PDB file of C-alpha atoms in Angstrom:
ATOM      1  CA  GLN X 985      66.329 -74.158  32.551  1.00  0.00           C
ATOM      2  CA  VAL X 986      63.945 -71.328  32.262  1.00  0.00           C
ATOM      3  CA  GLN X 987      61.119 -71.613  29.777  1.00  0.00           C
ATOM      4  CA  TRP X 988      59.300 -68.539  28.494  1.00  0.00           C
ATOM      5  CA  MET X 989      55.824 -67.987  26.888  1.00  0.00           C
ATOM      6  CA  GLU X 990      55.568 -64.446  25.468  1.00  0.00           C
ATOM      7  CA  SER X 991      52.408 -63.123  24.022  1.00  0.00           C
ATOM      8  CA  GLY X 992      50.657 -59.917  23.207  1.00  0.00           C
ATOM      9  CA  GLY X 993      52.437 -58.682  20.300  1.00  0.00           C
ATOM     10  CA  GLY X 994      50.756 -57.661  16.990  1.00  0.00           C
ATOM     11  CA  SER X 995      50.033 -54.884  14.558  1.00  0.00           C
ATOM     12  CA  VAL X 996      48.328 -51.508  15.595  1.00  0.00           C
ATOM     13  CA  GLU X 997      47.862 -48.102  14.358  1.00  0.00           C
ATOM     14  CA  ALA X 998      49.753 -45.124  15.832  1.00  0.00           C
ATOM     15  CA  GLY X 999      48.070 -44.096  19.086  1.00  0.00           C
ATOM     16  CA  GLY X1000      46.850 -47.689  19.852  1.00  0.00           C
ATOM     17  CA  SER X1001      47.636 -49.948  22.783  1.00  0.00           C
ATOM     18  CA  LEU X1002      49.095 -53.326  23.210  1.00  0.00           C
ATOM     19  CA  ARG X1003      49.832 -55.477  26.315  1.00  0.00           C
ATOM     20  CA  LEU X1004      52.691 -57.868  26.368  1.00  0.00           C
ATOM     21  CA  SER X1005      53.007 -60.708  28.794  1.00  0.00           C
ATOM     22  CA  CYS X1006      55.745 -63.068  29.459  1.00  0.00           C
ATOM     23  CA  THR X1007      55.430 -66.075  31.739  1.00  0.00           C
ATOM     24  CA  ALA X1008      58.421 -67.958  33.047  1.00  0.00           C
ATOM     25  CA  SER X1009      58.505 -71.586  34.310  1.00  0.00           C
ATOM     26  CA  GLY X1010      60.951 -74.510  34.924  1.00  0.00           C
ATOM     27  CA  TYR X1011      63.190 -72.746  37.500  1.00  0.00           C
ATOM     28  CA  THR X1012      63.552 -72.678  41.190  1.00  0.00           C
ATOM     29  CA  TYR X1013      65.619 -69.581  41.885  1.00  0.00           C
ATOM     30  CA  THR X1014      64.443 -66.049  42.452  1.00  0.00           C
ATOM     31  CA  PHE X1015      64.996 -63.340  39.943  1.00  0.00           C
ATOM     32  CA  SER X1016      66.502 -60.040  41.259  1.00  0.00           C
ATOM     33  CA  SER X1017      65.015 -58.180  38.294  1.00  0.00           C
ATOM     34  CA  MET X1018      63.000 -58.628  35.137  1.00  0.00           C
ATOM     35  CA  ALA X1019      62.697 -56.362  32.101  1.00  0.00           C
ATOM     36  CA  TRP X1020      61.697 -55.829  28.616  1.00  0.00           C
ATOM     37  CA  PHE X1021      64.085 -54.987  25.904  1.00  0.00           C
ATOM     38  CA  ARG X1022      63.370 -54.353  22.277  1.00  0.00           C
ATOM     39  CA  GLN X1023      65.338 -54.489  19.004  1.00  0.00           C
ATOM     40  CA  ALA X1024      64.407 -52.999  15.657  1.00  0.00           C
ATOM     41  CA  PRO X1025      65.962 -53.963  12.383  1.00  0.00           C
ATOM     42  CA  GLY X1026      69.443 -52.475  11.952  1.00  0.00           C
ATOM     43  CA  LYS X1027      69.349 -51.110  15.467  1.00  0.00           C
ATOM     44  CA  GLU X1028      70.927 -52.116  18.698  1.00  0.00           C
ATOM     45  CA  ARG X1029      68.817 -53.828  21.501  1.00  0.00           C
ATOM     46  CA  GLU X1030      67.709 -51.204  24.027  1.00  0.00           C
ATOM     47  CA  GLY X1031      66.170 -51.517  27.469  1.00  0.00           C
ATOM     48  CA  VAL X1032      62.545 -50.522  27.559  1.00  0.00           C
ATOM     49  CA  ALA X1033      61.351 -51.016  31.084  1.00  0.00           C
ATOM     50  CA  GLY X1034      62.598 -53.003  34.226  1.00  0.00           C
ATOM     51  CA  ILE X1035      61.309 -54.077  37.612  1.00  0.00           C
ATOM     52  CA  ASN X1036      63.128 -55.556  40.496  1.00  0.00           C
ATOM     53  CA  SER X1037      62.087 -57.795  43.248  1.00  0.00           C
ATOM     54  CA  GLU X1038      61.016 -54.965  45.467  1.00  0.00           C
ATOM     55  CA  GLY X1039      58.739 -53.509  42.784  1.00  0.00           C
ATOM     56  CA  ASP X1040      60.993 -50.598  41.780  1.00  0.00           C
ATOM     57  CA  THR X1041      60.720 -49.656  38.148  1.00  0.00           C
ATOM     58  CA  ALA X1042      62.855 -48.081  35.534  1.00  0.00           C
ATOM     59  CA  TYR X1043      61.997 -46.861  32.021  1.00  0.00           C
ATOM     60  CA  ALA X1044      63.767 -45.593  28.946  1.00  0.00           C
ATOM     61  CA  ASP X1045      63.106 -41.951  28.424  1.00  0.00           C
ATOM     62  CA  SER X1046      61.421 -42.770  25.132  1.00  0.00           C
ATOM     63  CA  VAL X1047      58.614 -44.657  26.821  1.00  0.00           C
ATOM     64  CA  LYS X1048      58.148 -42.815  29.992  1.00  0.00           C
ATOM     65  CA  GLY X1049      54.623 -41.900  30.521  1.00  0.00           C
ATOM     66  CA  ARG X1050      53.288 -44.282  27.876  1.00  0.00           C
ATOM     67  CA  PHE X1051      54.468 -47.773  28.988  1.00  0.00           C
ATOM     68  CA  THR X1052      53.891 -49.349  32.395  1.00  0.00           C
ATOM     69  CA  ILE X1053      55.854 -52.592  33.564  1.00  0.00           C
ATOM     70  CA  SER X1054      54.263 -54.839  36.095  1.00  0.00           C
ATOM     71  CA  LYS X1055      54.504 -58.420  37.380  1.00  0.00           C
ATOM     72  CA  ASP X1056      52.389 -61.049  38.862  1.00  0.00           C
ATOM     73  CA  ASN X1057      54.581 -62.938  41.298  1.00  0.00           C
ATOM     74  CA  ALA X1058      52.086 -65.580  41.993  1.00  0.00           C
ATOM     75  CA  ASN X1059      51.993 -66.498  38.277  1.00  0.00           C
ATOM     76  CA  ASN X1060      55.653 -65.613  37.455  1.00  0.00           C
ATOM     77  CA  THR X1061      54.283 -63.352  34.702  1.00  0.00           C
ATOM     78  CA  LEU X1062      55.805 -60.029  33.566  1.00  0.00           C
ATOM     79  CA  TYR X1063      53.624 -57.444  31.747  1.00  0.00           C
ATOM     80  CA  LEU X1064      54.288 -54.466  29.578  1.00  0.00           C
ATOM     81  CA  GLN X1065      51.213 -52.197  28.978  1.00  0.00           C
ATOM     82  CA  MET X1066      51.964 -50.057  25.964  1.00  0.00           C
ATOM     83  CA  ASN X1067      49.758 -46.948  25.215  1.00  0.00           C
ATOM     84  CA  SER X1068      50.028 -44.157  22.694  1.00  0.00           C
ATOM     85  CA  LEU X1069      52.150 -46.282  20.480  1.00  0.00           C
ATOM     86  CA  LYS X1070      54.260 -44.750  17.858  1.00  0.00           C
ATOM     87  CA  PRO X1071      55.855 -46.085  14.692  1.00  0.00           C
ATOM     88  CA  ASP X1072      59.292 -45.799  16.263  1.00  0.00           C
ATOM     89  CA  ASP X1073      57.979 -48.336  18.792  1.00  0.00           C
ATOM     90  CA  THR X1074      58.068 -51.013  16.182  1.00  0.00           C
ATOM     91  CA  ALA X1075      60.512 -53.724  17.123  1.00  0.00           C
ATOM     92  CA  MET X1076      60.927 -57.350  18.396  1.00  0.00           C
ATOM     93  CA  TYR X1077      60.296 -57.066  22.152  1.00  0.00           C
ATOM     94  CA  TYR X1078      62.024 -59.494  24.537  1.00  0.00           C
ATOM     95  CA  CYS X1079      61.445 -60.313  28.235  1.00  0.00           C
ATOM     96  CA  ALA X1080      64.502 -60.949  30.322  1.00  0.00           C
ATOM     97  CA  ALA X1081      65.491 -61.856  33.881  1.00  0.00           C
ATOM     98  CA  LYS X1082      68.602 -61.897  35.974  1.00  0.00           C
ATOM     99  CA  ILE X1083      69.514 -63.403  39.287  1.00  0.00           C
ATOM    100  CA  LYS X1084      72.441 -61.191  40.519  1.00  0.00           C
ATOM    101  CA  TYR X1085      71.575 -58.048  42.270  1.00  0.00           C
ATOM    102  CA  GLY X1086      73.054 -54.665  41.418  1.00  0.00           C
ATOM    103  CA  GLY X1087      74.031 -53.084  38.178  1.00  0.00           C
ATOM    104  CA  ARG X1088      71.977 -50.756  35.948  1.00  0.00           C
ATOM    105  CA  PRO X1089      68.249 -51.873  35.568  1.00  0.00           C
ATOM    106  CA  LEU X1090      68.262 -51.780  31.823  1.00  0.00           C
ATOM    107  CA  GLU X1091      71.720 -53.097  31.080  1.00  0.00           C
ATOM    108  CA  SER X1092      71.217 -56.050  28.674  1.00  0.00           C
ATOM    109  CA  SER X1093      74.562 -57.656  29.429  1.00  0.00           C
ATOM    110  CA  ASP X1094      73.504 -58.145  33.002  1.00  0.00           C
ATOM    111  CA  PHE X1095      70.502 -60.403  32.033  1.00  0.00           C
ATOM    112  CA  THR X1096      71.033 -64.045  31.674  1.00  0.00           C
ATOM    113  CA  TYR X1097      67.561 -65.327  30.776  1.00  0.00           C
ATOM    114  CA  TRP X1098      65.798 -64.218  27.629  1.00  0.00           C
ATOM    115  CA  GLY X1099      62.375 -64.964  26.128  1.00  0.00           C
ATOM    116  CA  GLN X1100      62.000 -65.734  22.437  1.00  0.00           C
ATOM    117  CA  GLY X1101      60.614 -62.380  21.495  1.00  0.00           C
ATOM    118  CA  THR X1102      57.212 -61.023  20.250  1.00  0.00           C
ATOM    119  CA  GLN X1103      56.867 -58.598  17.335  1.00  0.00           C
ATOM    120  CA  VAL X1104      55.254 -55.266  17.788  1.00  0.00           C
ATOM    121  CA  THR X1105      54.468 -53.188  14.647  1.00  0.00           C
ATOM    122  CA  VAL X1106      53.002 -49.646  14.784  1.00  0.00           C
ATOM    123  CA  SER X1107      51.741 -48.138  11.519  1.00  0.00           C
ATOM    124  CA  SER X1108      51.320 -44.481  11.020  1.00  0.00           C
TER     125      SER X1108
END
């Protein structure tokens, strides 16, 4: 069973930055892809950024140019650097992983393993 440790969330003013991290442990298989999703109150979960085993990345249009996803394979850690934050970025952020290859990079239904979430709040 995959165990997750997420950190880096918090409260910032608009224009500020945060860096989320998510470390996975307790598994022996290889993830084909990892990603960050977010969900704001009253809204559907949306894909924010994803990265596959080859290092290819994908971003939601709303965060392109502001967010950067990366991973440290040696430490099984996924990162999300968030710059120029906006109040609309306020949400619970979740890291996720999948084993199966293929499918859309930010399709939440394709992801099997989910972190517990970390809250990001951006004030205007």
